[in-house]
Amino acid sequence: PSVEDPSARNVTFDELVDAYFEQVVGLMDGGADILMVETIFDTLNAKAALYAIGEYLEFSGLDIPVFVSGTLVDQSGRTLSGQTGEAFYASIRHAKPMCVGLNCALG
């Protein structure tokens, strides 16, 4: 993704979901009691991870906390895909994470 071209991708949404689902299975099989979608700089990646988590939780019947941490990548406070922090939250809040945080990639 790129701030100048938010539609630019080198992977499909379904490929991301499959990869994240596999990771969720591994984490849960390993005994995780919380899932954190961390350092997300692209909202589509966050949505794919949250979708995979939702699918896993529905399939398994489990209910565990989900945290999300997004990354702002430029001086204007936007994500790599060009969203403000507020827009990022609006894009993921449907997943009902227990908490959402933002970090800054500017040092």
PDB file of C-alpha atoms in Angstrom:
ATOM      1  CA  PRO A   1       0.000   0.000   0.000  1.00  0.00           C
ATOM      2  CA  SER A   2       0.922   3.611  -0.442  1.00  0.00           C
ATOM      3  CA  VAL A   3      -0.363   6.920   0.887  1.00  0.00           C
ATOM      4  CA  GLU A   4      -0.437   8.105  -2.731  1.00  0.00           C
ATOM      5  CA  ASP A   5      -2.283   4.955  -3.960  1.00  0.00           C
ATOM      6  CA  PRO A   6      -4.414   3.297  -1.245  1.00  0.00           C
ATOM      7  CA  SER A   7      -5.610   0.643  -3.706  1.00  0.00           C
ATOM      8  CA  ALA A   8      -2.078  -0.670  -4.412  1.00  0.00           C
ATOM      9  CA  ARG A   9      -1.684  -4.260  -3.178  1.00  0.00           C
ATOM     10  CA  ASN A  10       0.521  -7.268  -3.925  1.00  0.00           C
ATOM     11  CA  VAL A  11      -1.737  -9.774  -2.148  1.00  0.00           C
ATOM     12  CA  THR A  12      -5.491 -10.399  -2.167  1.00  0.00           C
ATOM     13  CA  PHE A  13      -7.808 -10.024   0.808  1.00  0.00           C
ATOM     14  CA  ASP A  14      -8.576 -13.768   0.723  1.00  0.00           C
ATOM     15  CA  GLU A  15      -4.863 -14.629   0.769  1.00  0.00           C
ATOM     16  CA  LEU A  16      -4.432 -12.407   3.819  1.00  0.00           C
ATOM     17  CA  VAL A  17      -7.408 -13.999   5.572  1.00  0.00           C
ATOM     18  CA  ASP A  18      -6.050 -17.497   4.925  1.00  0.00           C
ATOM     19  CA  ALA A  19      -2.622 -16.544   6.274  1.00  0.00           C
ATOM     20  CA  TYR A  20      -4.049 -14.845   9.362  1.00  0.00           C
ATOM     21  CA  PHE A  21      -6.453 -17.737  10.026  1.00  0.00           C
ATOM     22  CA  GLU A  22      -3.537 -20.176  10.003  1.00  0.00           C
ATOM     23  CA  GLN A  23      -1.685 -17.948  12.460  1.00  0.00           C
ATOM     24  CA  VAL A  24      -4.733 -17.712  14.756  1.00  0.00           C
ATOM     25  CA  VAL A  25      -5.022 -21.510  14.806  1.00  0.00           C
ATOM     26  CA  GLY A  26      -1.354 -21.816  15.758  1.00  0.00           C
ATOM     27  CA  LEU A  27      -1.623 -19.202  18.492  1.00  0.00           C
ATOM     28  CA  MET A  28      -4.747 -20.740  19.955  1.00  0.00           C
ATOM     29  CA  ASP A  29      -3.353 -24.274  19.770  1.00  0.00           C
ATOM     30  CA  GLY A  30      -0.303 -22.911  21.598  1.00  0.00           C
ATOM     31  CA  GLY A  31      -2.454 -21.647  24.462  1.00  0.00           C
ATOM     32  CA  ALA A  32      -2.941 -17.945  23.672  1.00  0.00           C
ATOM     33  CA  ASP A  33      -5.602 -16.287  25.787  1.00  0.00           C
ATOM     34  CA  ILE A  34      -5.593 -12.983  23.904  1.00  0.00           C
ATOM     35  CA  LEU A  35      -5.084 -12.062  20.259  1.00  0.00           C
ATOM     36  CA  MET A  36      -3.392  -8.813  19.254  1.00  0.00           C
ATOM     37  CA  VAL A  37      -3.424  -7.452  15.737  1.00  0.00           C
ATOM     38  CA  GLU A  38      -0.286  -5.351  16.090  1.00  0.00           C
ATOM     39  CA  THR A  39       1.549  -2.656  14.172  1.00  0.00           C
ATOM     40  CA  ILE A  40      -0.979  -2.504  11.395  1.00  0.00           C
ATOM     41  CA  PHE A  41      -0.123   0.220   8.915  1.00  0.00           C
ATOM     42  CA  ASP A  42      -2.653  -0.879   6.295  1.00  0.00           C
ATOM     43  CA  THR A  43      -6.323  -0.999   7.235  1.00  0.00           C
ATOM     44  CA  LEU A  44      -7.062  -3.780   4.755  1.00  0.00           C
ATOM     45  CA  ASN A  45      -4.509  -5.978   6.554  1.00  0.00           C
ATOM     46  CA  ALA A  46      -6.182  -5.189   9.875  1.00  0.00           C
ATOM     47  CA  LYS A  47      -9.600  -6.004   8.469  1.00  0.00           C
ATOM     48  CA  ALA A  48      -8.319  -9.308   7.044  1.00  0.00           C
ATOM     49  CA  ALA A  49      -6.768 -10.250  10.401  1.00  0.00           C
ATOM     50  CA  LEU A  50      -9.929  -9.309  12.280  1.00  0.00           C
ATOM     51  CA  TYR A  51     -12.070 -11.231   9.806  1.00  0.00           C
ATOM     52  CA  ALA A  52      -9.873 -14.321  10.244  1.00  0.00           C
ATOM     53  CA  ILE A  53     -10.098 -13.976  14.028  1.00  0.00           C
ATOM     54  CA  GLY A  54     -13.864 -13.623  13.838  1.00  0.00           C
ATOM     55  CA  GLU A  55     -14.121 -16.705  11.629  1.00  0.00           C
ATOM     56  CA  TYR A  56     -11.968 -18.718  14.017  1.00  0.00           C
ATOM     57  CA  LEU A  57     -13.896 -17.609  17.093  1.00  0.00           C
ATOM     58  CA  GLU A  58     -17.224 -18.403  15.425  1.00  0.00           C
ATOM     59  CA  PHE A  59     -15.962 -21.820  14.290  1.00  0.00           C
ATOM     60  CA  SER A  60     -14.473 -22.687  17.676  1.00  0.00           C
ATOM     61  CA  GLY A  61     -17.189 -21.173  19.842  1.00  0.00           C
ATOM     62  CA  LEU A  62     -14.528 -19.350  21.865  1.00  0.00           C
ATOM     63  CA  ASP A  63     -14.678 -15.757  23.052  1.00  0.00           C
ATOM     64  CA  ILE A  64     -11.315 -14.185  23.816  1.00  0.00           C
ATOM     65  CA  PRO A  65     -10.129 -10.568  23.951  1.00  0.00           C
ATOM     66  CA  VAL A  66      -8.832  -8.967  20.772  1.00  0.00           C
ATOM     67  CA  PHE A  67      -6.516  -5.932  20.827  1.00  0.00           C
ATOM     68  CA  VAL A  68      -5.602  -3.819  17.800  1.00  0.00           C
ATOM     69  CA  SER A  69      -2.578  -1.548  17.412  1.00  0.00           C
ATOM     70  CA  GLY A  70      -2.374   0.643  14.305  1.00  0.00           C
ATOM     71  CA  THR A  71       0.566   2.650  12.995  1.00  0.00           C
ATOM     72  CA  LEU A  72       0.595   6.247  11.796  1.00  0.00           C
ATOM     73  CA  VAL A  73       3.332   6.698   9.234  1.00  0.00           C
ATOM     74  CA  ASP A  74       3.605  10.358   8.331  1.00  0.00           C
ATOM     75  CA  GLN A  75       3.580  13.827   9.895  1.00  0.00           C
ATOM     76  CA  SER A  76      -0.103  14.300   9.038  1.00  0.00           C
ATOM     77  CA  GLY A  77      -1.033  11.360  11.273  1.00  0.00           C
ATOM     78  CA  ARG A  78      -2.197   9.020   8.529  1.00  0.00           C
ATOM     79  CA  THR A  79      -1.808   5.291   8.054  1.00  0.00           C
ATOM     80  CA  LEU A  80       0.124   3.997   5.047  1.00  0.00           C
ATOM     81  CA  SER A  81      -3.178   3.595   3.216  1.00  0.00           C
ATOM     82  CA  GLY A  82      -3.951   7.272   3.871  1.00  0.00           C
ATOM     83  CA  GLN A  83      -6.458   7.082   6.735  1.00  0.00           C
ATOM     84  CA  THR A  84      -6.485   9.240   9.828  1.00  0.00           C
ATOM     85  CA  GLY A  85      -6.534   7.532  13.207  1.00  0.00           C
ATOM     86  CA  GLU A  86     -10.262   8.243  13.472  1.00  0.00           C
ATOM     87  CA  ALA A  87     -10.941   6.694  10.073  1.00  0.00           C
ATOM     88  CA  PHE A  88      -8.829   3.658  10.981  1.00  0.00           C
ATOM     89  CA  TYR A  89     -10.930   3.121  14.105  1.00  0.00           C
ATOM     90  CA  ALA A  90     -14.177   3.562  12.187  1.00  0.00           C
ATOM     91  CA  SER A  91     -12.977   0.885   9.746  1.00  0.00           C
ATOM     92  CA  ILE A  92     -12.294  -1.748  12.423  1.00  0.00           C
ATOM     93  CA  ARG A  93     -14.720  -1.008  15.254  1.00  0.00           C
ATOM     94  CA  HIS A  94     -17.277  -3.477  13.897  1.00  0.00           C
ATOM     95  CA  ALA A  95     -14.960  -6.249  15.143  1.00  0.00           C
ATOM     96  CA  LYS A  96     -15.494  -4.954  18.700  1.00  0.00           C
ATOM     97  CA  PRO A  97     -11.894  -5.175  19.886  1.00  0.00           C
ATOM     98  CA  MET A  98     -11.387  -4.877  23.632  1.00  0.00           C
ATOM     99  CA  CYS A  99      -8.953  -2.024  22.974  1.00  0.00           C
ATOM    100  CA  VAL A 100      -7.412  -0.093  20.100  1.00  0.00           C
ATOM    101  CA  GLY A 101      -4.110   1.753  20.223  1.00  0.00           C
ATOM    102  CA  LEU A 102      -2.079   3.804  17.797  1.00  0.00           C
ATOM    103  CA  ASN A 103       1.678   4.134  17.548  1.00  0.00           C
ATOM    104  CA  CYS A 104       3.843   6.405  15.477  1.00  0.00           C
ATOM    105  CA  ALA A 105       6.423   5.119  13.036  1.00  0.00           C
ATOM    106  CA  LEU A 106       8.313   8.407  13.004  1.00  0.00           C
ATOM    107  CA  GLY A 107      10.669   7.543  15.823  1.00  0.00           C
TER     108      GLY A 107
END
